[in-house]
Amino acid sequence: MREPPADFADAAFLERHVVETLAFYDGARDPAGGFFHCFRDDGTIYDRHTRHLVSSARFVINYARAAKRYPGKKEFLTRARHGFEFLERAHRQPNGAYAWELDDGAVRDGSIMAYGQAFVVLSAATALSAGIGEARAALDGVWSVLERHFWEEGYGAYRDELDASLTQGSPYRGQNANMHLVEAALGAYDATGDLRFLERAERVAETFCRRLAGDAGGMVWEHYTTTWRPDFGYNRDRPNDLFKPWGYQPGHQFEWSRLLLALEQRRAKPWYVSTAIALYGNGKRIGFDPEYGGVVYGVAPDGAIASGEKYHWVMSEGFAAAWRLFRRTGDQQYRVDYDTLWSFAWRHLVDHRYGAWYRVVTRDGAKIDDLKSPPGKADYHTLGACWDVLEHLS
C-alpha cells in the first residue's frame, strides 16, 4: 500500500486520485457503442454483453464532468459524446423512456425505473454543460416522462417503477430514486438555469428530509407504501440489496446532508443547514463503526447492525458531506471526520495496484471478491465526491 498523503484535502492529491481512478476505465470504451460495465480488480472485462442503464449514464456523467474540469484532455469529451450517443440509440425507447438493462444492444429488462431515469437526466445535464448541445432535447424528453408518469403531486414524490409501456406500475415506493432525482434536478438547473428543476428539487427534499423523516425518527427511511407511509418490513431479508436495501442507510443520511447544502448554495432556506447537520449527525451516530472503523452499510430500527460491510459509495458520500459541513460551519470535528473516513478508505477500499476503489469489503476491511466494478458502479460516487471536495476547498 502506498503511503497516505500528508493531507487528504490537498488539491494536488485529489486531482491525482481522480485521474488515476479514471485511468482504470481506459479500456472500458466499446467501439460498437457505449462502454463495457463489468470489471475485475485488474481491469479484466468479465461480461462484454450487459449494459445497465445506471452504468451507461454514469460513464457519461464521469466523462462529461472530467471534460469540463480538464478541458485540455479532449478524449474525455469524446468519451462523453460516445456514451451519450449510446444512451440515445440503445437505451432510449420509442415512448421516450430508457430501458433498464440491455444484452448486446437488445432489451433484456425493459422496466422503466425512476432511479435509472434520474441518471439519464443527470447525464444529459452534464453532457449539456460540457458542450454537447443535443443533450438538451434528451434532458427535456426524459424530464417529461418523469413528470407525466412518475410524479405524484399529492405526495410531493416520484413513484419508482413502471413497465415498458408506462401503463402498469409496481406498488413499491422508495427514497433512493427520489434522492437521485434531487441530484439530477440540481444538475439540470445548473445546466439550463430553468427554475422548474430547482423547484422540483426543493419540493422533493422537503418531502423526505422534513415531512417523511418526521415519521422515521428524524432520519430518511428507504421504503414506503403506495400512500407514502414508512414500510419497515420491505426487504427485511435483503439488507445488502444494491438498490433497495433494508434498514437505515447511514450513507444516504450523508448523501441527503450534502444535497441540502447544495440546495442552500442555489437558493437558501432556513432549515437546510440545521437539517443537513442533523442528518449527518444521525448517520454518524448509527453508522460509524467503533470497532473496525469506517461506516457500516445498514442499521436496523432498533440500532443493531443490519449489514456491517463497508461500501465504496458510503465512505465517499461520508467524506464529501463532512467536508461540506466543515466548510459551511467551521466545526473542526467535521474536518476530523473527513480524515477519518478517507484514512479507512485509503487502507481498505482504494486499490493501490490497479487503481479505482473496491466495491465493498467486509466489516473489518477484508476483500470479498475480485469484482471491482459490476454494473452500476463505474466509480461514480468516488469521483463525484473528490470533485465535490475540490469545488469547496475554500
mmCIF file of C-alpha atoms in Angstrom:
data_model
loop_
_atom_site.group_PDB
_atom_site.id
_atom_site.type_symbol
_atom_site.label_atom_id
_atom_site.label_comp_id
_atom_site.label_asym_id
_atom_site.label_seq_id
_atom_site.Cartn_x
_atom_site.Cartn_y
_atom_site.Cartn_z
ATOM 1 C CA MET A 1 0.000 0.000 0.000
ATOM 2 C CA ARG A 2 1.246 3.470 -0.841
ATOM 3 C CA GLU A 3 1.896 5.941 1.905
ATOM 4 C CA PRO A 4 -1.123 8.153 2.533
ATOM 5 C CA PRO A 5 -0.841 11.798 1.517
ATOM 6 C CA ALA A 6 0.117 14.333 4.105
ATOM 7 C CA ASP A 7 -3.307 15.900 3.668
ATOM 8 C CA PHE A 8 -6.357 14.177 2.160
ATOM 9 C CA ALA A 9 -7.745 17.627 1.354
ATOM 10 C CA ASP A 10 -4.713 18.647 -0.677
ATOM 11 C CA ALA A 11 -5.885 19.702 -4.137
ATOM 12 C CA ALA A 12 -2.941 18.060 -5.900
ATOM 13 C CA PHE A 13 -3.673 14.749 -4.177
ATOM 14 C CA LEU A 14 -7.371 14.834 -5.048
ATOM 15 C CA GLU A 15 -6.725 15.751 -8.682
ATOM 16 C CA ARG A 16 -4.161 12.973 -8.995
ATOM 17 C CA HIS A 17 -6.534 10.470 -7.408
ATOM 18 C CA VAL A 18 -9.291 11.436 -9.850
ATOM 19 C CA VAL A 19 -7.011 10.993 -12.850
ATOM 20 C CA GLU A 20 -5.746 7.641 -11.563
ATOM 21 C CA THR A 21 -9.305 6.436 -10.958
ATOM 22 C CA LEU A 22 -10.422 7.472 -14.432
ATOM 23 C CA ALA A 23 -7.405 5.678 -15.875
ATOM 24 C CA PHE A 24 -8.695 2.354 -14.560
ATOM 25 C CA TYR A 25 -11.544 2.663 -17.073
ATOM 26 C CA ASP A 26 -9.368 3.479 -20.083
ATOM 27 C CA GLY A 27 -10.265 0.100 -21.580
ATOM 28 C CA ALA A 28 -13.994 0.482 -20.977
ATOM 29 C CA ARG A 29 -14.884 2.062 -24.335
ATOM 30 C CA ASP A 30 -16.672 -0.354 -26.634
ATOM 31 C CA PRO A 31 -16.048 0.641 -30.268
ATOM 32 C CA ALA A 32 -19.503 -0.731 -31.103
ATOM 33 C CA GLY A 33 -21.105 1.754 -28.734
ATOM 34 C CA GLY A 34 -21.131 2.719 -25.098
ATOM 35 C CA PHE A 35 -18.854 1.177 -22.511
ATOM 36 C CA PHE A 36 -18.237 -2.225 -21.004
ATOM 37 C CA HIS A 37 -19.636 -2.371 -17.470
ATOM 38 C CA CYS A 38 -18.103 -5.386 -15.726
ATOM 39 C CA PHE A 39 -14.503 -5.288 -14.473
ATOM 40 C CA ARG A 40 -12.399 -7.430 -12.213
ATOM 41 C CA ASP A 41 -9.791 -5.898 -9.928
ATOM 42 C CA ASP A 42 -7.106 -5.897 -12.611
ATOM 43 C CA GLY A 43 -9.377 -4.329 -15.232
ATOM 44 C CA THR A 44 -10.276 -7.588 -16.982
ATOM 45 C CA ILE A 45 -13.761 -7.457 -18.508
ATOM 46 C CA TYR A 46 -15.795 -10.409 -17.247
ATOM 47 C CA ASP A 47 -19.035 -9.686 -19.153
ATOM 48 C CA ARG A 48 -18.940 -7.985 -22.551
ATOM 49 C CA HIS A 49 -22.698 -8.163 -23.205
ATOM 50 C CA THR A 50 -24.553 -6.481 -20.329
ATOM 51 C CA ARG A 51 -25.373 -2.791 -20.468
ATOM 52 C CA HIS A 52 -27.084 -1.433 -17.369
ATOM 53 C CA LEU A 53 -28.779 1.949 -17.614
ATOM 54 C CA VAL A 54 -27.153 3.228 -14.436
ATOM 55 C CA SER A 55 -23.627 2.484 -15.625
ATOM 56 C CA SER A 56 -24.355 3.728 -19.147
ATOM 57 C CA ALA A 57 -25.464 7.051 -17.704
ATOM 58 C CA ARG A 58 -22.751 7.255 -15.057
ATOM 59 C CA PHE A 59 -19.983 6.854 -17.620
ATOM 60 C CA VAL A 60 -21.394 9.842 -19.476
ATOM 61 C CA ILE A 61 -21.542 11.833 -16.238
ATOM 62 C CA ASN A 62 -17.979 10.931 -15.266
ATOM 63 C CA TYR A 63 -16.515 11.856 -18.633
ATOM 64 C CA ALA A 64 -18.614 14.991 -19.100
ATOM 65 C CA ARG A 65 -17.532 16.248 -15.683
ATOM 66 C CA ALA A 66 -13.921 15.392 -16.498
ATOM 67 C CA ALA A 67 -14.190 17.155 -19.862
ATOM 68 C CA LYS A 68 -15.407 20.325 -18.183
ATOM 69 C CA ARG A 69 -12.782 20.242 -15.420
ATOM 70 C CA TYR A 70 -9.861 19.239 -17.657
ATOM 71 C CA PRO A 71 -10.599 20.970 -20.988
ATOM 72 C CA GLY A 72 -7.133 20.248 -22.312
ATOM 73 C CA LYS A 73 -7.841 16.499 -22.329
ATOM 74 C CA LYS A 74 -10.112 16.248 -25.363
ATOM 75 C CA GLU A 75 -10.528 12.498 -25.022
ATOM 76 C CA PHE A 76 -12.872 13.000 -22.074
ATOM 77 C CA LEU A 77 -15.354 14.927 -24.197
ATOM 78 C CA THR A 78 -15.039 12.333 -26.968
ATOM 79 C CA ARG A 79 -15.907 9.582 -24.492
ATOM 80 C CA ALA A 80 -18.803 11.555 -23.034
ATOM 81 C CA ARG A 81 -20.272 12.028 -26.507
ATOM 82 C CA HIS A 82 -19.686 8.351 -27.333
ATOM 83 C CA GLY A 83 -21.582 7.284 -24.204
ATOM 84 C CA PHE A 84 -24.367 9.800 -24.711
ATOM 85 C CA GLU A 85 -24.959 8.587 -28.269
ATOM 86 C CA PHE A 86 -25.264 5.009 -26.982
ATOM 87 C CA LEU A 87 -27.833 6.045 -24.371
ATOM 88 C CA GLU A 88 -29.932 7.665 -27.077
ATOM 89 C CA ARG A 89 -29.535 4.895 -29.629
ATOM 90 C CA ALA A 90 -29.769 1.795 -27.459
ATOM 91 C CA HIS A 91 -31.412 2.550 -24.101
ATOM 92 C CA ARG A 92 -33.971 5.112 -25.270
ATOM 93 C CA GLN A 93 -37.292 3.560 -26.220
ATOM 94 C CA PRO A 94 -39.920 4.880 -28.666
ATOM 95 C CA ASN A 95 -42.036 6.216 -25.783
ATOM 96 C CA GLY A 96 -39.144 8.419 -24.647
ATOM 97 C CA ALA A 97 -38.210 6.363 -21.563
ATOM 98 C CA TYR A 98 -34.940 4.472 -21.091
ATOM 99 C CA ALA A 99 -34.741 0.697 -20.656
ATOM 100 C CA TRP A 100 -33.135 -0.700 -17.509
ATOM 101 C CA GLU A 101 -30.868 -3.379 -18.996
ATOM 102 C CA LEU A 102 -29.616 -4.476 -22.405
ATOM 103 C CA ASP A 103 -27.931 -7.608 -23.722
ATOM 104 C CA ASP A 104 -25.809 -6.999 -26.823
ATOM 105 C CA GLY A 105 -27.945 -3.967 -27.552
ATOM 106 C CA ALA A 106 -31.290 -5.757 -27.243
ATOM 107 C CA VAL A 107 -33.590 -5.055 -24.303
ATOM 108 C CA ARG A 108 -33.183 -7.656 -21.574
ATOM 109 C CA ASP A 109 -35.217 -5.809 -18.947
ATOM 110 C CA GLY A 110 -37.482 -3.086 -20.282
ATOM 111 C CA SER A 111 -38.652 -1.855 -16.883
ATOM 112 C CA ILE A 112 -38.758 1.920 -16.625
ATOM 113 C CA MET A 113 -37.208 2.752 -13.277
ATOM 114 C CA ALA A 114 -37.283 6.261 -11.831
ATOM 115 C CA TYR A 115 -33.804 5.599 -10.441
ATOM 116 C CA GLY A 116 -32.485 4.956 -13.930
ATOM 117 C CA GLN A 117 -34.307 7.919 -15.477
ATOM 118 C CA ALA A 118 -32.734 10.118 -12.779
ATOM 119 C CA PHE A 119 -29.289 9.266 -14.065
ATOM 120 C CA VAL A 120 -30.365 9.918 -17.635
ATOM 121 C CA VAL A 121 -31.437 13.413 -16.506
ATOM 122 C CA LEU A 122 -28.064 13.969 -14.859
ATOM 123 C CA SER A 123 -26.120 12.534 -17.795
ATOM 124 C CA ALA A 124 -27.949 14.820 -20.223
ATOM 125 C CA ALA A 125 -27.397 17.818 -17.924
ATOM 126 C CA THR A 126 -23.674 17.187 -17.505
ATOM 127 C CA ALA A 127 -23.280 16.486 -21.218
ATOM 128 C CA LEU A 128 -25.019 19.773 -21.972
ATOM 129 C CA SER A 129 -22.756 21.590 -19.517
ATOM 130 C CA ALA A 130 -19.729 20.062 -21.253
ATOM 131 C CA GLY A 131 -20.826 21.407 -24.626
ATOM 132 C CA ILE A 132 -22.886 18.564 -26.118
ATOM 133 C CA GLY A 133 -25.765 20.727 -27.307
ATOM 134 C CA GLU A 134 -28.032 17.908 -28.483
ATOM 135 C CA ALA A 135 -28.302 16.733 -24.879
ATOM 136 C CA ARG A 136 -30.865 19.474 -24.193
ATOM 137 C CA ALA A 137 -33.541 17.610 -26.159
ATOM 138 C CA ALA A 138 -32.788 14.418 -24.253
ATOM 139 C CA LEU A 139 -32.966 16.295 -20.950
ATOM 140 C CA ASP A 140 -36.361 17.770 -21.727
ATOM 141 C CA GLY A 141 -37.638 14.458 -23.066
ATOM 142 C CA VAL A 142 -36.795 12.287 -20.078
ATOM 143 C CA TRP A 143 -37.942 15.009 -17.686
ATOM 144 C CA SER A 144 -41.314 14.984 -19.434
ATOM 145 C CA VAL A 145 -41.568 11.216 -18.922
ATOM 146 C CA LEU A 146 -40.833 11.602 -15.220
ATOM 147 C CA GLU A 147 -43.318 14.428 -14.738
ATOM 148 C CA ARG A 148 -46.118 12.746 -16.691
ATOM 149 C CA HIS A 149 -45.764 9.183 -15.471
ATOM 150 C CA PHE A 150 -43.868 9.154 -12.151
ATOM 151 C CA TRP A 151 -44.604 12.375 -10.276
ATOM 152 C CA GLU A 152 -47.241 12.074 -7.528
ATOM 153 C CA GLU A 153 -48.251 15.635 -6.836
ATOM 154 C CA GLY A 154 -50.332 14.877 -3.756
ATOM 155 C CA TYR A 155 -47.317 13.341 -2.026
ATOM 156 C CA GLY A 156 -44.536 15.507 -3.401
ATOM 157 C CA ALA A 157 -42.525 12.498 -4.572
ATOM 158 C CA TYR A 158 -41.854 10.229 -7.529
ATOM 159 C CA ARG A 159 -43.084 6.646 -7.747
ATOM 160 C CA ASP A 160 -40.460 4.027 -8.537
ATOM 161 C CA GLU A 161 -41.240 1.628 -11.346
ATOM 162 C CA LEU A 162 -43.417 1.205 -14.427
ATOM 163 C CA ASP A 163 -43.441 -1.447 -17.104
ATOM 164 C CA ALA A 164 -42.063 -0.890 -20.589
ATOM 165 C CA SER A 165 -45.392 0.555 -21.771
ATOM 166 C CA LEU A 166 -45.526 3.078 -18.913
ATOM 167 C CA THR A 167 -49.017 1.833 -18.018
ATOM 168 C CA GLN A 168 -48.565 -0.777 -15.266
ATOM 169 C CA GLY A 169 -46.730 0.096 -12.073
ATOM 170 C CA SER A 170 -45.249 -1.525 -9.004
ATOM 171 C CA PRO A 171 -46.751 -0.624 -5.609
ATOM 172 C CA TYR A 172 -43.249 -0.020 -4.285
ATOM 173 C CA ARG A 173 -42.270 3.497 -3.318
ATOM 174 C CA GLY A 174 -38.764 4.430 -2.210
ATOM 175 C CA GLN A 175 -36.477 7.283 -1.284
ATOM 176 C CA ASN A 176 -33.415 6.260 -3.306
ATOM 177 C CA ALA A 177 -34.784 7.243 -6.708
ATOM 178 C CA ASN A 178 -36.122 10.487 -5.257
ATOM 179 C CA MET A 179 -32.785 11.379 -3.693
ATOM 180 C CA HIS A 180 -31.011 10.922 -7.010
ATOM 181 C CA LEU A 181 -33.726 12.883 -8.771
ATOM 182 C CA VAL A 182 -32.912 15.802 -6.478
ATOM 183 C CA GLU A 183 -29.273 15.457 -7.505
ATOM 184 C CA ALA A 184 -30.297 15.234 -11.157
ATOM 185 C CA ALA A 185 -32.633 18.225 -10.938
ATOM 186 C CA LEU A 186 -29.833 20.311 -9.447
ATOM 187 C CA GLY A 187 -27.601 19.321 -12.341
ATOM 188 C CA ALA A 188 -30.364 20.230 -14.794
ATOM 189 C CA TYR A 189 -30.855 23.610 -13.124
ATOM 190 C CA ASP A 190 -27.127 24.343 -13.257
ATOM 191 C CA ALA A 191 -27.005 23.401 -16.945
ATOM 192 C CA THR A 192 -30.059 25.389 -18.029
ATOM 193 C CA GLY A 193 -30.960 27.969 -15.384
ATOM 194 C CA ASP A 194 -34.556 26.723 -15.623
ATOM 195 C CA LEU A 195 -36.238 27.226 -12.249
ATOM 196 C CA ARG A 196 -38.633 24.303 -12.691
ATOM 197 C CA PHE A 197 -35.738 21.952 -11.970
ATOM 198 C CA LEU A 198 -34.690 23.766 -8.802
ATOM 199 C CA GLU A 199 -38.283 23.997 -7.588
ATOM 200 C CA ARG A 200 -38.771 20.268 -8.034
ATOM 201 C CA ALA A 201 -35.557 19.517 -6.145
ATOM 202 C CA GLU A 202 -36.701 21.759 -3.301
ATOM 203 C CA ARG A 203 -40.106 20.087 -3.121
ATOM 204 C CA VAL A 204 -38.718 16.543 -3.018
ATOM 205 C CA ALA A 205 -36.061 17.426 -0.455
ATOM 206 C CA GLU A 206 -38.704 18.878 1.847
ATOM 207 C CA THR A 207 -40.868 15.774 1.438
ATOM 208 C CA PHE A 208 -38.141 13.378 2.523
ATOM 209 C CA CYS A 209 -35.948 15.382 4.860
ATOM 210 C CA ARG A 210 -38.705 17.142 6.789
ATOM 211 C CA ARG A 211 -42.108 15.506 6.406
ATOM 212 C CA LEU A 212 -41.239 11.830 5.974
ATOM 213 C CA ALA A 213 -38.175 11.941 8.232
ATOM 214 C CA GLY A 214 -40.562 13.003 10.981
ATOM 215 C CA ASP A 215 -42.233 9.607 10.665
ATOM 216 C CA ALA A 216 -38.923 7.722 10.913
ATOM 217 C CA GLY A 217 -37.041 9.031 13.922
ATOM 218 C CA GLY A 218 -35.576 12.072 12.223
ATOM 219 C CA MET A 219 -33.820 10.035 9.544
ATOM 220 C CA VAL A 220 -34.628 9.131 5.964
ATOM 221 C CA TRP A 221 -36.089 5.620 5.723
ATOM 222 C CA GLU A 222 -35.717 3.678 2.484
ATOM 223 C CA HIS A 223 -39.101 2.102 1.727
ATOM 224 C CA TYR A 224 -42.716 3.281 1.644
ATOM 225 C CA THR A 225 -46.234 2.162 0.879
ATOM 226 C CA THR A 226 -48.296 3.487 -2.028
ATOM 227 C CA THR A 227 -49.599 6.206 0.310
ATOM 228 C CA TRP A 228 -46.068 7.127 1.345
ATOM 229 C CA ARG A 229 -46.037 5.702 4.829
ATOM 230 C CA PRO A 230 -42.775 4.055 6.006
ATOM 231 C CA ASP A 231 -42.712 0.334 5.220
ATOM 232 C CA PHE A 232 -40.368 -1.048 7.870
ATOM 233 C CA GLY A 233 -40.718 -4.637 6.676
ATOM 234 C CA TYR A 234 -39.890 -4.315 2.999
ATOM 235 C CA ASN A 235 -36.788 -6.337 2.021
ATOM 236 C CA ARG A 236 -36.092 -7.230 5.645
ATOM 237 C CA ASP A 237 -34.235 -10.305 4.395
ATOM 238 C CA ARG A 238 -32.132 -8.274 1.924
ATOM 239 C CA PRO A 239 -30.018 -5.806 3.911
ATOM 240 C CA ASN A 240 -27.356 -5.782 1.171
ATOM 241 C CA ASP A 241 -29.662 -5.197 -1.771
ATOM 242 C CA LEU A 242 -27.955 -2.937 -4.314
ATOM 243 C CA PHE A 243 -30.858 -0.547 -4.902
ATOM 244 C CA LYS A 244 -33.401 -1.334 -2.159
ATOM 245 C CA PRO A 245 -31.521 -2.381 0.997
ATOM 246 C CA TRP A 246 -33.374 -2.854 4.273
ATOM 247 C CA GLY A 247 -32.513 -0.684 7.232
ATOM 248 C CA TYR A 248 -31.460 2.877 7.778
ATOM 249 C CA GLN A 249 -28.619 3.646 5.394
ATOM 250 C CA PRO A 250 -26.002 5.886 7.034
ATOM 251 C CA GLY A 251 -24.661 6.618 3.558
ATOM 252 C CA HIS A 252 -27.991 8.059 2.484
ATOM 253 C CA GLN A 253 -28.171 10.304 5.536
ATOM 254 C CA PHE A 254 -24.775 11.661 4.429
ATOM 255 C CA GLU A 255 -25.906 11.997 0.828
ATOM 256 C CA TRP A 256 -29.041 13.928 1.751
ATOM 257 C CA SER A 257 -26.935 16.158 4.004
ATOM 258 C CA ARG A 258 -24.681 17.034 1.091
ATOM 259 C CA LEU A 259 -27.656 17.661 -1.201
ATOM 260 C CA LEU A 260 -29.280 20.018 1.301
ATOM 261 C CA LEU A 261 -26.083 22.062 1.404
ATOM 262 C CA ALA A 262 -26.041 22.071 -2.395
ATOM 263 C CA LEU A 263 -29.626 23.360 -2.380
ATOM 264 C CA GLU A 264 -28.650 26.070 0.080
ATOM 265 C CA GLN A 265 -25.964 27.281 -2.308
ATOM 266 C CA ARG A 266 -28.543 27.831 -5.024
ATOM 267 C CA ARG A 267 -31.475 29.253 -3.066
ATOM 268 C CA ALA A 268 -31.145 29.255 0.712
ATOM 269 C CA LYS A 269 -33.927 28.209 3.074
ATOM 270 C CA PRO A 270 -33.657 28.441 6.866
ATOM 271 C CA TRP A 271 -33.997 24.712 7.503
ATOM 272 C CA TYR A 272 -31.366 23.423 5.078
ATOM 273 C CA VAL A 273 -28.255 23.724 7.236
ATOM 274 C CA SER A 274 -29.800 22.567 10.503
ATOM 275 C CA THR A 275 -31.335 19.535 8.795
ATOM 276 C CA ALA A 276 -28.088 18.745 6.978
ATOM 277 C CA ILE A 277 -26.296 18.789 10.335
ATOM 278 C CA ALA A 278 -28.944 16.562 11.917
ATOM 279 C CA LEU A 279 -28.970 14.001 9.112
ATOM 280 C CA TYR A 280 -25.194 13.778 9.019
ATOM 281 C CA GLY A 281 -25.089 13.502 12.803
ATOM 282 C CA ASN A 282 -27.606 10.675 12.839
ATOM 283 C CA GLY A 283 -25.770 8.873 10.051
ATOM 284 C CA LYS A 284 -22.554 9.145 12.026
ATOM 285 C CA ARG A 285 -24.217 8.066 15.269
ATOM 286 C CA ILE A 286 -25.665 4.867 13.837
ATOM 287 C CA GLY A 287 -23.061 4.160 11.170
ATOM 288 C CA PHE A 288 -19.536 4.893 12.408
ATOM 289 C CA ASP A 289 -18.003 1.577 13.424
ATOM 290 C CA PRO A 290 -16.125 1.998 16.736
ATOM 291 C CA GLU A 291 -14.597 -1.469 16.496
ATOM 292 C CA TYR A 292 -13.243 -1.647 12.939
ATOM 293 C CA GLY A 293 -13.524 1.890 11.620
ATOM 294 C CA GLY A 294 -15.374 3.044 8.570
ATOM 295 C CA VAL A 295 -19.150 3.170 8.216
ATOM 296 C CA VAL A 296 -21.467 0.161 8.157
ATOM 297 C CA TYR A 297 -23.944 -0.256 5.300
ATOM 298 C CA GLY A 298 -27.253 -0.713 7.102
ATOM 299 C CA VAL A 299 -28.708 -0.361 10.589
ATOM 300 C CA ALA A 300 -31.978 -1.806 11.894
ATOM 301 C CA PRO A 301 -34.590 0.441 13.540
ATOM 302 C CA ASP A 302 -33.515 -0.881 16.935
ATOM 303 C CA GLY A 303 -29.908 0.203 16.296
ATOM 304 C CA ALA A 304 -28.489 -3.257 15.573
ATOM 305 C CA ILE A 305 -26.170 -3.574 12.582
ATOM 306 C CA ALA A 306 -28.168 -4.992 9.673
ATOM 307 C CA SER A 307 -25.208 -5.064 7.285
ATOM 308 C CA GLY A 308 -21.682 -4.473 8.543
ATOM 309 C CA GLU A 309 -19.943 -4.387 5.180
ATOM 310 C CA LYS A 310 -18.119 -1.244 4.115
ATOM 311 C CA TYR A 311 -19.136 0.082 0.701
ATOM 312 C CA HIS A 312 -17.189 2.467 -1.504
ATOM 313 C CA TRP A 313 -20.105 4.838 -2.008
ATOM 314 C CA VAL A 314 -20.884 5.146 1.707
ATOM 315 C CA MET A 315 -17.343 6.226 2.505
ATOM 316 C CA SER A 316 -17.303 8.625 -0.453
ATOM 317 C CA GLU A 317 -20.583 10.294 0.435
ATOM 318 C CA GLY A 318 -19.441 10.454 4.051
ATOM 319 C CA PHE A 319 -16.243 12.362 3.391
ATOM 320 C CA ALA A 320 -17.938 14.655 0.854
ATOM 321 C CA ALA A 321 -20.668 15.584 3.350
ATOM 322 C CA ALA A 322 -18.156 16.010 6.174
ATOM 323 C CA TRP A 323 -16.081 18.380 4.060
ATOM 324 C CA ARG A 324 -19.087 20.470 3.025
ATOM 325 C CA LEU A 325 -20.210 20.737 6.639
ATOM 326 C CA PHE A 326 -16.709 21.721 7.715
ATOM 327 C CA ARG A 327 -16.576 24.484 5.128
ATOM 328 C CA ARG A 328 -20.113 25.653 5.919
ATOM 329 C CA THR A 329 -19.918 25.620 9.736
ATOM 330 C CA GLY A 330 -16.200 25.798 10.579
ATOM 331 C CA ASP A 331 -16.652 22.964 13.077
ATOM 332 C CA GLN A 332 -13.303 21.133 13.247
ATOM 333 C CA GLN A 333 -14.981 17.826 14.111
ATOM 334 C CA TYR A 334 -16.160 17.554 10.515
ATOM 335 C CA ARG A 335 -12.568 18.015 9.384
ATOM 336 C CA VAL A 336 -11.561 15.173 11.716
ATOM 337 C CA ASP A 337 -14.370 13.016 10.296
ATOM 338 C CA TYR A 338 -13.199 13.779 6.765
ATOM 339 C CA ASP A 339 -9.711 12.498 7.524
ATOM 340 C CA THR A 340 -11.040 9.501 9.452
ATOM 341 C CA LEU A 341 -13.228 8.373 6.569
ATOM 342 C CA TRP A 342 -10.510 8.924 3.988
ATOM 343 C CA SER A 343 -8.000 7.011 6.126
ATOM 344 C CA PHE A 344 -10.222 3.930 6.256
ATOM 345 C CA ALA A 345 -10.842 4.131 2.534
ATOM 346 C CA TRP A 346 -7.140 4.547 1.802
ATOM 347 C CA ARG A 347 -6.295 1.431 3.807
ATOM 348 C CA HIS A 348 -9.137 -0.828 2.714
ATOM 349 C CA LEU A 349 -11.017 0.402 -0.359
ATOM 350 C CA VAL A 350 -8.538 2.160 -2.658
ATOM 351 C CA ASP A 351 -6.758 -0.287 -4.961
ATOM 352 C CA HIS A 352 -3.160 0.924 -4.884
ATOM 353 C CA ARG A 353 -2.047 -1.558 -7.532
ATOM 354 C CA TYR A 354 -4.577 -1.284 -10.350
ATOM 355 C CA GLY A 355 -6.456 1.880 -9.467
ATOM 356 C CA ALA A 356 -10.070 2.783 -8.633
ATOM 357 C CA TRP A 357 -11.856 1.557 -5.491
ATOM 358 C CA TYR A 358 -13.051 -1.877 -4.472
ATOM 359 C CA ARG A 359 -16.813 -2.006 -4.418
ATOM 360 C CA VAL A 360 -17.206 -3.492 -0.947
ATOM 361 C CA VAL A 361 -15.133 -5.076 1.837
ATOM 362 C CA THR A 362 -16.037 -6.955 4.998
ATOM 363 C CA ARG A 363 -16.739 -5.152 8.225
ATOM 364 C CA ASP A 364 -13.076 -5.485 9.247
ATOM 365 C CA GLY A 365 -11.862 -4.302 5.827
ATOM 366 C CA ALA A 366 -11.011 -7.589 4.095
ATOM 367 C CA LYS A 367 -11.669 -8.141 0.404
ATOM 368 C CA ILE A 368 -14.792 -10.120 -0.505
ATOM 369 C CA ASP A 369 -14.261 -10.867 -4.208
ATOM 370 C CA ASP A 370 -12.419 -9.568 -7.264
ATOM 371 C CA LEU A 371 -15.420 -7.882 -8.893
ATOM 372 C CA LYS A 372 -14.260 -4.315 -8.578
ATOM 373 C CA SER A 373 -16.822 -2.684 -10.831
ATOM 374 C CA PRO A 374 -20.006 -4.607 -11.615
ATOM 375 C CA PRO A 375 -22.969 -2.914 -13.347
ATOM 376 C CA GLY A 376 -23.999 0.273 -11.582
ATOM 377 C CA LYS A 377 -20.623 1.285 -10.110
ATOM 378 C CA ALA A 378 -18.214 2.957 -12.583
ATOM 379 C CA ASP A 379 -16.652 4.759 -9.566
ATOM 380 C CA TYR A 380 -19.298 7.429 -9.971
ATOM 381 C CA HIS A 381 -19.524 8.137 -6.242
ATOM 382 C CA THR A 382 -15.788 8.184 -5.597
ATOM 383 C CA LEU A 383 -15.064 10.542 -8.489
ATOM 384 C CA GLY A 384 -18.027 12.748 -7.660
ATOM 385 C CA ALA A 385 -17.007 13.031 -4.013
ATOM 386 C CA CYS A 386 -13.463 14.082 -4.930
ATOM 387 C CA TRP A 387 -14.730 16.691 -7.383
ATOM 388 C CA ASP A 388 -17.200 17.974 -4.793
ATOM 389 C CA VAL A 389 -14.414 18.484 -2.261
ATOM 390 C CA LEU A 390 -12.219 20.142 -4.893
ATOM 391 C CA GLU A 391 -15.020 22.594 -5.679
ATOM 392 C CA HIS A 392 -15.342 23.524 -1.992
ATOM 393 C CA LEU A 393 -11.755 23.660 -0.801
ATOM 394 C CA SER A 394 -12.078 27.311 0.148
#
